Amino acid sequence: MKGAETLQALPVVTIIDDDVSFSKALVRLLTAADFSVATHCSAQDFLAQYDPDIPGCLLLDLAMPGLNGLELQDVLTARSSCLPIIF
Amino acid sequence: MQISFIAIAWSAFAGISLSMGLVSLNIWAKRIRLWSHLAFFFISLSIALILIAELLLLQAKEPATYGQILRWSHIPIFIFIASSVIFLRIYLKAGRLWLACAAIGTRLIALIVNFGVEPNINYSAINRLRTMEVWGGEVVAVAEGVAGRWQSLASFSSIVLLLFVLEVTVTCWRRGGYIERRRALTIGGSFIVVVFAVATNAALVHWGVISQPFYLFGTFILVVLAIGNELSNDVLRTARLAGELQQSQFELRDSERRLDLASAAAAVGAWEWDFNRDTIWASDQARFMYGLGRKGPINFQRFLAALHAEDRDSVRASVMQSIEDGQRFQHKHRVQLPDQRVSWVTTIGRVEAGADGGRRVLRGISVDISAHKLASERFREVVEAAPTGIVILGGDRKIVLVNSQIEKDFGYKRKELIGKSIELLIPQCLQSINESDPPGMSDRMGVPQEVLGRHKSGWDVPAEIGLNSIQGAHGAEMLVTISNITERKRRDDTLQQERSFLRQIIDITPGLLFAKDRTGRFTLVNEAVARIYGTTIDNLIGKTDADFNSNREEVEAFRRTDREVMDTLQKKLIMEEPITDALGQIHWLQTVKLPVVNREGYADQLLGVSTDISERKKADLDLAQQRNELAHLSRVMMLSELSGSLAHELNQPLAAILTNAQAALRFLGSENPNLDEIRDILRDIVSDDRRAGEVIQGLRLLLKKGEVQRDALDPNALVESVLKLLRSDMLNAGVAYSTECAQDLPRISGIGVQLQQVLLNLMVNSCDAMTAIPRPERKLVVSTELSAEEYVTFCVRDRGHGISTKLPDQVFEPFFTTKTQGLGLGLAVCRKLIEAHDGRIWASNNKECGASFYFTVPVNAGDAK
């Protein structure tokens, strides 16, 4: 979340995965490639802080407690979000 | 004056005579009935007067005086004769009455004549008195004159008297007897001599044949002495008799008192019935016995009234018979006592002479036999009521008594047996007793023997007899008790049959049955034991395991458990124990040992039942193997079903590793690589790799086949391990899971992989059951808790469709399934696995929705709290 605050106005890669170990690895890889990265451990967590004005993309895990990946996509579609999603 | 010898002698004679008469008068006056004494008094008095008259005659001076004295002297002579006749009649009880009257009558006439003529009957005239010298120069007067005309009348009177005296004397003599003859001699003799002498002398003097004075009257003193002697003898005898009488009265009184005391002590009453006078004398005891009161006269009527009304006639008849024929009578009768009690009395009596000699009386004794009668009635009742046959044999070995049991057992009537030999009932009853032995001397007496009796109808009656000698009323008797043992025989036979039947059951039992005593010796074995040890039952009895079993360890183990059971008095189950048979092969036994407790509460034997479980043991092993294989198969199938989720589970760490590795490469490619960052990355890679390894390890374990063993396991860790495997699957299925595990649970005893399999199966089923409901409601709860019976209970609860069958446990049947692609073996395998763990598995629907599945696993023995 801190990352998201420091990289304002830049396109942000948002990672949503309940597996902390995997999302941590992804953050490292994307940071090394000079991307701004934000992480959320669940779909609900992401939706709570979702700002449609920030450009970027979503790296989304399919199987998660609560809303899974596909359900989150449905929610974003319903909100007319145009965030590209990579599963 | 010259002393006259004659005067002295005559006076003395008169005095003697008079004093003797006065003694008799005295006796007469005191005992008025002795008239003979009064008569003797008159005799003595008259003789004294005659002697005085004679003395006066001898000393007379004038003829006229002489005549007058002689005349008056006839009065005492008359008295003498009259009283003599009376005396003789009374005293000697003899003499004819007319003769007596004639003697007195003629003398009375002579007396009257005497006073009618002058000067007297002897003389018509006395001319002069002549003096005559007698002994000692004494001079006496003798009359000389003419004899009277009536002189012969006096002489006749004397002759009559003489005749009377003679007749009395002869009669008396003839009676015989010492006393009678002596009296005849002394009294009769003296009278005869004196009367004859005096009469003859007087006649001769008067007729002038001889001339002498009248002094022969002095001889009368003879009569006085003779009578006096007899009378004094009588008095003496009377006195002696009186003394004896008194003595005998004392003795009688004493003996009566003694008789009373003795009879009271012996409860014997004495009595005497004078049946001529109808008076009954009875001792105090007899009066008491018949309730007749202590005083008052008794007669036969009153005696009969005291008896019981029914017995009066028979007693009367018996008594009359006895009086008639003089035989002894004996009678038992009842007495109606004043207080309404009835007592039994036995009376014995006979006719005897009475106390005064002549009279006959009925004399006897009575004994109160109520107590005896009661005792004998009781005896009879007891004998009758006895459930045992009783026979009493008399001294001649003949039956004198039998009871009703004998009639019942042998079919005879009582009267058919009395007087018969006992052999009629028990043919060999007395064989064991030597006939010559006196009763009671035989060794066989008192020892019960089994014999065969003979029923009246001829059949045998098995009996046990006992012979005892007893002292009966008529000497030694024999008491024979005869117990009919038909029933007992039959029971014995039945028992024998039952016993052999039981023996058969024992022997055909395939299990081993045995009993041993404290020293380990067999007291009972069956065929199965004999078979194992390759010997016979008979050969085993009294021997021990060590005699047949070559394996010392086994024998030791048997002895140890035997002792334990007998010492603790607790039964013991030995699940498995080996025994080596005669061929050296090992059999496996499951054995129960029970203590056989005796009355003192102490076990002196033990009873053992062993089942040969060798076959079962092999089958169990096969089954376990099958079960394990099935479980494995089931696991493999289940894991293959879960492979997608498991792949994801494995994929995650692998993807993280890959990404981390790429990131690290990038960092290293930069100008100033951040080494700290790279170090973190490598650390995470290690961690993820380990995580992936764990997943694979878990899968390997579940898929592993072969050796399984029980371990002590933490139930909650078991739950966690399964949840870890299923995590991603449940994420995919949208199932939210939670645990409610009790803390501080003891470890359980189980095979880890199999229990994981069961949990896995139940959780997968629960997830499947919730596919039809909205995602947020899909919840699964796993809980553990310790139940009271040393078991840990696991529960898997879902909110699915629940179990649709009526019997929730049906879901554990093989091939039961609700899934389209399931074989329906999962829960069946679960049940097998849990039961193999000595646990239980069951299911039930929840109140709201869904179902709960439970299973229990025993707490590890070492960890029980």
JSON list of C-alpha atoms in Angstrom, two decimals, chain B residues 677-748:
[
{"chain": "B", "resi": 677, "resn": "GLU", "atom": "CA", "xyz": [17.78, -7.90, -1.35]},
{"chain": "B", "resi": 678, "resn": "ILE", "atom": "CA", "xyz": [19.33, -10.88, -3.13]},
{"chain": "B", "resi": 679, "resn": "ARG", "atom": "CA", "xyz": [20.00, -12.56, 0.22]},
{"chain": "B", "resi": 680, "resn": "ASP", "atom": "CA", "xyz": [16.30, -12.16, 1.17]},
{"chain": "B", "resi": 681, "resn": "ILE", "atom": "CA", "xyz": [15.30, -13.61, -2.18]},
{"chain": "B", "resi": 682, "resn": "LEU", "atom": "CA", "xyz": [17.47, -16.65, -1.73]},
{"chain": "B", "resi": 683, "resn": "ARG", "atom": "CA", "xyz": [16.09, -17.16, 1.78]},
{"chain": "B", "resi": 684, "resn": "ASP", "atom": "CA", "xyz": [12.54, -17.11, 0.43]},
{"chain": "B", "resi": 685, "resn": "ILE", "atom": "CA", "xyz": [13.52, -19.53, -2.33]},
{"chain": "B", "resi": 686, "resn": "VAL", "atom": "CA", "xyz": [14.76, -21.98, 0.30]},
{"chain": "B", "resi": 687, "resn": "SER", "atom": "CA", "xyz": [11.57, -21.56, 2.27]},
{"chain": "B", "resi": 688, "resn": "ASP", "atom": "CA", "xyz": [9.33, -22.13, -0.75]},
{"chain": "B", "resi": 689, "resn": "ASP", "atom": "CA", "xyz": [11.32, -25.11, -1.82]},
{"chain": "B", "resi": 690, "resn": "ARG", "atom": "CA", "xyz": [10.91, -26.64, 1.58]},
{"chain": "B", "resi": 691, "resn": "ARG", "atom": "CA", "xyz": [7.20, -25.91, 1.37]},
{"chain": "B", "resi": 692, "resn": "ALA", "atom": "CA", "xyz": [6.95, -27.71, -1.95]},
{"chain": "B", "resi": 693, "resn": "GLY", "atom": "CA", "xyz": [8.90, -30.61, -0.47]},
{"chain": "B", "resi": 694, "resn": "GLU", "atom": "CA", "xyz": [6.46, -30.92, 2.34]},
{"chain": "B", "resi": 695, "resn": "VAL", "atom": "CA", "xyz": [3.56, -31.22, -0.05]},
{"chain": "B", "resi": 696, "resn": "ILE", "atom": "CA", "xyz": [5.33, -33.94, -1.95]},
{"chain": "B", "resi": 697, "resn": "GLN", "atom": "CA", "xyz": [6.31, -35.65, 1.26]},
{"chain": "B", "resi": 698, "resn": "GLY", "atom": "CA", "xyz": [2.65, -35.64, 2.38]},
{"chain": "B", "resi": 699, "resn": "LEU", "atom": "CA", "xyz": [1.56, -37.08, -0.90]},
{"chain": "B", "resi": 700, "resn": "ARG", "atom": "CA", "xyz": [4.25, -39.68, -0.75]},
{"chain": "B", "resi": 701, "resn": "LEU", "atom": "CA", "xyz": [3.11, -40.77, 2.66]},
{"chain": "B", "resi": 702, "resn": "LEU", "atom": "CA", "xyz": [-0.50, -41.03, 1.58]},
{"chain": "B", "resi": 703, "resn": "LEU", "atom": "CA", "xyz": [0.41, -42.95, -1.50]},
{"chain": "B", "resi": 704, "resn": "LYS", "atom": "CA", "xyz": [2.87, -45.17, 0.29]},
{"chain": "B", "resi": 705, "resn": "LYS", "atom": "CA", "xyz": [1.94, -48.80, 0.52]},
{"chain": "B", "resi": 706, "resn": "GLY", "atom": "CA", "xyz": [2.96, -51.58, 2.80]},
{"chain": "B", "resi": 707, "resn": "GLU", "atom": "CA", "xyz": [4.08, -51.64, 6.47]},
{"chain": "B", "resi": 708, "resn": "VAL", "atom": "CA", "xyz": [1.66, -49.85, 8.76]},
{"chain": "B", "resi": 709, "resn": "GLN", "atom": "CA", "xyz": [2.05, -49.38, 12.45]},
{"chain": "B", "resi": 710, "resn": "ARG", "atom": "CA", "xyz": [0.36, -47.69, 15.32]},
{"chain": "B", "resi": 711, "resn": "ASP", "atom": "CA", "xyz": [1.90, -44.60, 16.83]},
{"chain": "B", "resi": 712, "resn": "ALA", "atom": "CA", "xyz": [1.04, -42.12, 19.49]},
{"chain": "B", "resi": 713, "resn": "LEU", "atom": "CA", "xyz": [-0.37, -39.15, 17.56]},
{"chain": "B", "resi": 714, "resn": "ASP", "atom": "CA", "xyz": [-1.44, -35.61, 18.38]},
{"chain": "B", "resi": 715, "resn": "PRO", "atom": "CA", "xyz": [-5.05, -35.41, 17.21]},
{"chain": "B", "resi": 716, "resn": "ASN", "atom": "CA", "xyz": [-4.96, -31.66, 16.48]},
{"chain": "B", "resi": 717, "resn": "ALA", "atom": "CA", "xyz": [-1.76, -31.95, 14.42]},
{"chain": "B", "resi": 718, "resn": "LEU", "atom": "CA", "xyz": [-3.51, -34.65, 12.45]},
{"chain": "B", "resi": 719, "resn": "VAL", "atom": "CA", "xyz": [-6.34, -32.26, 11.66]},
{"chain": "B", "resi": 720, "resn": "GLU", "atom": "CA", "xyz": [-3.91, -29.51, 10.64]},
{"chain": "B", "resi": 721, "resn": "SER", "atom": "CA", "xyz": [-2.01, -31.78, 8.27]},
{"chain": "B", "resi": 722, "resn": "VAL", "atom": "CA", "xyz": [-5.16, -32.76, 6.45]},
{"chain": "B", "resi": 723, "resn": "LEU", "atom": "CA", "xyz": [-6.41, -29.16, 6.24]},
{"chain": "B", "resi": 724, "resn": "LYS", "atom": "CA", "xyz": [-3.10, -28.20, 4.70]},
{"chain": "B", "resi": 725, "resn": "LEU", "atom": "CA", "xyz": [-3.60, -30.77, 1.95]},
{"chain": "B", "resi": 726, "resn": "LEU", "atom": "CA", "xyz": [-7.15, -29.68, 1.30]},
{"chain": "B", "resi": 727, "resn": "ARG", "atom": "CA", "xyz": [-6.65, -25.95, 1.58]},
{"chain": "B", "resi": 728, "resn": "SER", "atom": "CA", "xyz": [-6.56, -25.13, -2.09]},
{"chain": "B", "resi": 729, "resn": "ASP", "atom": "CA", "xyz": [-9.29, -27.59, -2.92]},
{"chain": "B", "resi": 730, "resn": "MET", "atom": "CA", "xyz": [-11.55, -25.93, -0.45]},
{"chain": "B", "resi": 731, "resn": "LEU", "atom": "CA", "xyz": [-10.56, -22.50, -1.78]},
{"chain": "B", "resi": 732, "resn": "ASN", "atom": "CA", "xyz": [-11.57, -23.67, -5.20]},
{"chain": "B", "resi": 733, "resn": "ALA", "atom": "CA", "xyz": [-14.82, -25.04, -3.87]},
{"chain": "B", "resi": 734, "resn": "GLY", "atom": "CA", "xyz": [-15.45, -21.73, -2.10]},
{"chain": "B", "resi": 735, "resn": "VAL", "atom": "CA", "xyz": [-15.69, -23.46, 1.28]},
{"chain": "B", "resi": 736, "resn": "ALA", "atom": "CA", "xyz": [-14.72, -21.50, 4.33]},
{"chain": "B", "resi": 737, "resn": "TYR", "atom": "CA", "xyz": [-13.30, -23.83, 6.97]},
{"chain": "B", "resi": 738, "resn": "SER", "atom": "CA", "xyz": [-12.50, -23.45, 10.65]},
{"chain": "B", "resi": 739, "resn": "THR", "atom": "CA", "xyz": [-11.41, -25.65, 13.53]},
{"chain": "B", "resi": 740, "resn": "GLU", "atom": "CA", "xyz": [-12.72, -25.98, 17.08]},
{"chain": "B", "resi": 741, "resn": "CYS", "atom": "CA", "xyz": [-10.02, -28.09, 18.58]},
{"chain": "B", "resi": 742, "resn": "ALA", "atom": "CA", "xyz": [-9.88, -28.81, 22.30]},
{"chain": "B", "resi": 743, "resn": "GLN", "atom": "CA", "xyz": [-6.56, -27.96, 23.86]},
{"chain": "B", "resi": 744, "resn": "ASP", "atom": "CA", "xyz": [-4.29, -30.27, 25.84]},
{"chain": "B", "resi": 745, "resn": "LEU", "atom": "CA", "xyz": [-5.70, -33.42, 24.31]},
{"chain": "B", "resi": 746, "resn": "PRO", "atom": "CA", "xyz": [-3.87, -36.65, 25.08]},
{"chain": "B", "resi": 747, "resn": "ARG", "atom": "CA", "xyz": [-2.21, -38.44, 22.25]},
{"chain": "B", "resi": 748, "resn": "ILE", "atom": "CA", "xyz": [-4.14, -41.11, 20.50]}
]
